[in-house]
mmCIF file of C-alpha atoms in Angstrom:
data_model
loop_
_atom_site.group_PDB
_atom_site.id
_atom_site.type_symbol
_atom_site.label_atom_id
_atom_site.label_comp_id
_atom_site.label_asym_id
_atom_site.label_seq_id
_atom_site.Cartn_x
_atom_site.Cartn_y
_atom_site.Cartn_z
ATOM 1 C CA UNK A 16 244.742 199.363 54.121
ATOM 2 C CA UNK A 17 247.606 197.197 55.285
ATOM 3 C CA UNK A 18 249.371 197.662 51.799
ATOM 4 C CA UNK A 19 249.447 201.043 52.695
ATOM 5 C CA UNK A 20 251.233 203.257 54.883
ATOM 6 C CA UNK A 21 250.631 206.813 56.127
ATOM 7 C CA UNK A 22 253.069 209.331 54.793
ATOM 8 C CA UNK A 23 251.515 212.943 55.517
ATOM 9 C CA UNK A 24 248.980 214.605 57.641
ATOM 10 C CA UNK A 25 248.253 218.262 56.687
ATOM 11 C CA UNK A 26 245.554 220.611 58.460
ATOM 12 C CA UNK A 27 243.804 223.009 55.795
ATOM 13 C CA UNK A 28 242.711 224.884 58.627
ATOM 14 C CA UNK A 29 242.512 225.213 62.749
ATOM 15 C CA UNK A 30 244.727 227.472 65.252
ATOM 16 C CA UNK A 31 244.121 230.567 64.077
ATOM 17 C CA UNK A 32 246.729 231.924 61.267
ATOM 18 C CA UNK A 33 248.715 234.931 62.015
ATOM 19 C CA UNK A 34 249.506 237.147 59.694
ATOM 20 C CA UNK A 35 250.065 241.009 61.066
ATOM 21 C CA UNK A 36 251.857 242.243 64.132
ATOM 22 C CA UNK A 37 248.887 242.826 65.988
ATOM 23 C CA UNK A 38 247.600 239.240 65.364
ATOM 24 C CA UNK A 39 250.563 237.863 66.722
ATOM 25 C CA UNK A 40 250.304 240.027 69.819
ATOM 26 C CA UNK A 41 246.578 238.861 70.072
ATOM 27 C CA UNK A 42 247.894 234.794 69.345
ATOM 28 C CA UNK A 43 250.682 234.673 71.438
ATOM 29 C CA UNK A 44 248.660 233.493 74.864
ATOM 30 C CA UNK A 45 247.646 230.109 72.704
ATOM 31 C CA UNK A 46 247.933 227.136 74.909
ATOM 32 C CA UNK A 47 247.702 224.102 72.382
ATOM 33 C CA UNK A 48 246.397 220.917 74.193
ATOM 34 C CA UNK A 49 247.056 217.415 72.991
ATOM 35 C CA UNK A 50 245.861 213.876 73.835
ATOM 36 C CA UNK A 51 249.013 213.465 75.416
ATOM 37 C CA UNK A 52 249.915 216.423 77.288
ATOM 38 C CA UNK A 53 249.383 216.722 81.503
ATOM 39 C CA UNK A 54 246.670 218.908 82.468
ATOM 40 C CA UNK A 55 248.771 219.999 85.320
ATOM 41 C CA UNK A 56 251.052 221.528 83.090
ATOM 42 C CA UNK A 57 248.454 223.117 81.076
ATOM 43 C CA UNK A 58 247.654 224.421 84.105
ATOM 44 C CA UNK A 59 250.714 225.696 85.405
ATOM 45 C CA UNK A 60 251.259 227.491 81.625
ATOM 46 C CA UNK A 61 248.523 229.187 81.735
ATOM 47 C CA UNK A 62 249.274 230.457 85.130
ATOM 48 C CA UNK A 63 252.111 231.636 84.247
ATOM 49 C CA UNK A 64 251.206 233.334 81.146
ATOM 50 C CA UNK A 65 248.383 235.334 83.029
ATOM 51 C CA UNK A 66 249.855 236.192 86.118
ATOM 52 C CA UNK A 67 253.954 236.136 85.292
ATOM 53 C CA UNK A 68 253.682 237.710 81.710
ATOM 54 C CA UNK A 69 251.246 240.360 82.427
ATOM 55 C CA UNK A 70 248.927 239.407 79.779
ATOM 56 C CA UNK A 71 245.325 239.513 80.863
ATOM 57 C CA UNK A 72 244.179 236.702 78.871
ATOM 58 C CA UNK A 73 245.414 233.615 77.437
ATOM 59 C CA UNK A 74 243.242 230.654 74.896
ATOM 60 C CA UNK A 75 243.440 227.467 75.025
ATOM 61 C CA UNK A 76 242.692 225.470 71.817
ATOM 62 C CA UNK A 77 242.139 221.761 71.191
ATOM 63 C CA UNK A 78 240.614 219.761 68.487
ATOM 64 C CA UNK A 79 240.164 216.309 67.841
ATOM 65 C CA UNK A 80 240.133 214.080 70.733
ATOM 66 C CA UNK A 81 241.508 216.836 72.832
ATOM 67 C CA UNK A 82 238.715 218.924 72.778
ATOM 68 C CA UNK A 83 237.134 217.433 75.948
ATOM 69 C CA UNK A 84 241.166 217.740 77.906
ATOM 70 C CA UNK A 85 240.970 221.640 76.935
ATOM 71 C CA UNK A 86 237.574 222.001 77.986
ATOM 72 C CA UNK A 87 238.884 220.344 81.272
ATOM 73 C CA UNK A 88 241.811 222.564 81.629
ATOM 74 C CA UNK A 89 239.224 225.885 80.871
ATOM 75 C CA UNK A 90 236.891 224.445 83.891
ATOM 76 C CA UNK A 91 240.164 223.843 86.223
ATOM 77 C CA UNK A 92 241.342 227.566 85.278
ATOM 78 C CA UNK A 93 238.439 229.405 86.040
ATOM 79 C CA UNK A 94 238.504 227.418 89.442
ATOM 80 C CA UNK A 95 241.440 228.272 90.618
ATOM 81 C CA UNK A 96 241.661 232.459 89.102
ATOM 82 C CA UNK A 97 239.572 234.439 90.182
ATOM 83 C CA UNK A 98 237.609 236.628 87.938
ATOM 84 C CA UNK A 99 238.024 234.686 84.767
ATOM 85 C CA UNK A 100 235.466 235.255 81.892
ATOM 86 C CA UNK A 101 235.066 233.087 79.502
ATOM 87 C CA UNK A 102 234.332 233.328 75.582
ATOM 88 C CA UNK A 103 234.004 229.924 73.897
ATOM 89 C CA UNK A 104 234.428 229.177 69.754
ATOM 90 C CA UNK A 105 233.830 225.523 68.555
ATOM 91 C CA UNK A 106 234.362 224.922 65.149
ATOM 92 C CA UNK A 107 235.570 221.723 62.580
ATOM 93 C CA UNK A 108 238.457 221.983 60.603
ATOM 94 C CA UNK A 109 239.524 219.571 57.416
ATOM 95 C CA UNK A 110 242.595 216.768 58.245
ATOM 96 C CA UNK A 111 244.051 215.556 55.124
ATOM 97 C CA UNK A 112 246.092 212.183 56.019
ATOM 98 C CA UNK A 113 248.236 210.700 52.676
ATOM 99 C CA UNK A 114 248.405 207.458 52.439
ATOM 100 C CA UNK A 115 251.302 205.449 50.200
ATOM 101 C CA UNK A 116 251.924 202.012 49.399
ATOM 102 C CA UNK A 117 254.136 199.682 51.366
ATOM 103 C CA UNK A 118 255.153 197.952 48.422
ATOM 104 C CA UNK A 119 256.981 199.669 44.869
ATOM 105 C CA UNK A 120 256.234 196.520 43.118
ATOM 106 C CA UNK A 121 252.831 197.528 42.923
ATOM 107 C CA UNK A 122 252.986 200.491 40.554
ATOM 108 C CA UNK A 123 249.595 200.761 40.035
ATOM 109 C CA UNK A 124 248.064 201.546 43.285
ATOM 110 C CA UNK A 125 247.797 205.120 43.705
ATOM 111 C CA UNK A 126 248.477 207.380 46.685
ATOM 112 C CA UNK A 127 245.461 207.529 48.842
ATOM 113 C CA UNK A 128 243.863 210.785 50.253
ATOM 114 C CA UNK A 129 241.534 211.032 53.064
ATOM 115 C CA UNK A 130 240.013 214.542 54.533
ATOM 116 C CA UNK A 131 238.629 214.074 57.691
ATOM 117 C CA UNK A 132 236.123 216.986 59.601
ATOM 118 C CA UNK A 133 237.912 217.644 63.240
ATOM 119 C CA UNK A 134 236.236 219.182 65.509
ATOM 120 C CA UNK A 135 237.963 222.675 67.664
ATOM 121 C CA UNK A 136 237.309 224.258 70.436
ATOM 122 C CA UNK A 137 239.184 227.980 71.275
ATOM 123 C CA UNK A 138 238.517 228.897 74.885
ATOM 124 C CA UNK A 139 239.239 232.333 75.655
ATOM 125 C CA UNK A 140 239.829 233.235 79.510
ATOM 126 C CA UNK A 141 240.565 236.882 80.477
ATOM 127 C CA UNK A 142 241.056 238.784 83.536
ATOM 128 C CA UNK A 143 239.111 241.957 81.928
ATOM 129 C CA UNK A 144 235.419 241.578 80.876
ATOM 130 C CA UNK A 145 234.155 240.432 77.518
ATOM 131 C CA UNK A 146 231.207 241.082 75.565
ATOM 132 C CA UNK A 147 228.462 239.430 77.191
ATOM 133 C CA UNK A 148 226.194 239.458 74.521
ATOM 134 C CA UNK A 149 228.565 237.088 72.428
ATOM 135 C CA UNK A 150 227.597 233.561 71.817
ATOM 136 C CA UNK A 151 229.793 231.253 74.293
ATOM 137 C CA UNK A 152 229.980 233.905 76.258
ATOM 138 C CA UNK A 153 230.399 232.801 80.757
ATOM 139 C CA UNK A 154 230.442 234.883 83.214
ATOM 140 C CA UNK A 155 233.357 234.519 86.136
ATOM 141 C CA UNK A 156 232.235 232.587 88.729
ATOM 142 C CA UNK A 157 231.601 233.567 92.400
ATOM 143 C CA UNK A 158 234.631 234.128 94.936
ATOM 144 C CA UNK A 159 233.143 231.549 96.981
ATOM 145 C CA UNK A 160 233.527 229.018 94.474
ATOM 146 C CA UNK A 161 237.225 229.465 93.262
ATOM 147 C CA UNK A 162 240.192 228.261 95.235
ATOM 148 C CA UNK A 163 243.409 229.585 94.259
ATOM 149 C CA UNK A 164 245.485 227.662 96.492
ATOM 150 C CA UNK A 165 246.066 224.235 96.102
ATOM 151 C CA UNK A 166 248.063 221.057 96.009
ATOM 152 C CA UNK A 167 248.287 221.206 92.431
ATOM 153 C CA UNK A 168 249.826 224.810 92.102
ATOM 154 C CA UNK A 169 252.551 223.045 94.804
ATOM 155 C CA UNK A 170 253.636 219.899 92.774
ATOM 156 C CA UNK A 171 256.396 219.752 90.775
ATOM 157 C CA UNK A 172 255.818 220.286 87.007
#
């Protein structure tokens, strides 16, 4: 692989695809976590969107490596509002990564594709109740166990 070089990623599927009005209403609470992103700031978006906006629910979606930091963030939320539910959706999308050569002297080496599986997670967190009887479905938890005041919601973001 060192005579080659990568040139495109493209995802065939994962966040959710919007297509109507109504689906972008329903998409537009997506907090997308990365690898690199703070978890604070997650935080502190989400916050936001659920308290400031007046939206009563807000998803956070990873995949990849980043499925275990949005995870995280979902645990962190629920500790801190209280009266979350939770509704969680894992699934794998396909990661196609192009691959070209370094060198154009070499005309017969081809362009190399590779299609990896990625595993997602969508974590939804609302204010109102969900269905219970859906599959990743969590209760909030008890008042006792949530703290919404902290030093976290004080630092600067």
């Amino acid at each position: 692989m060192e005579l080659y070089r990568p040139m495109i990623s493209a995802t065939d599927e994962g966040a959710p695809a919007v297509s109507a009005p109504t689906a972008a209403a329903e998409h537009s609470n997506i907090i997308r976590v990365t690898v690199n992103g703070k978890i604070r700031k997650y935080i502190t978006a989400a916050k936001k969107l659920l308290h400031g906006d007046g939206s009563n629910h807000v998803r956070v979606y990873g995949e990849g490596r980043a499925v275990t930091k949005a995870i995280s963030c979902a645990e962190v939320l629920k500790h801190r509002v209280v009266g979350l539910h939770q509704n969680t959706t894992v699934g794998m999308t396909k990661v196609t990564d192009v691959w070209e050569t370094k060198l154009d002297v070499e005309e017969d080496m081809d362009r190399v594709q590779v299609v990896r599986r990625v595993p997602t997670v969508m974590i939804l967190l609302s204010l109102e109740p969900l269905d219970p009887a859906a599959p990743g479905y969590q209760p909030p938890l008890p008042e006792s166990e949530v703290t919404p005041d902290s030093t976290m919601d004080t630092m600067r973001v």
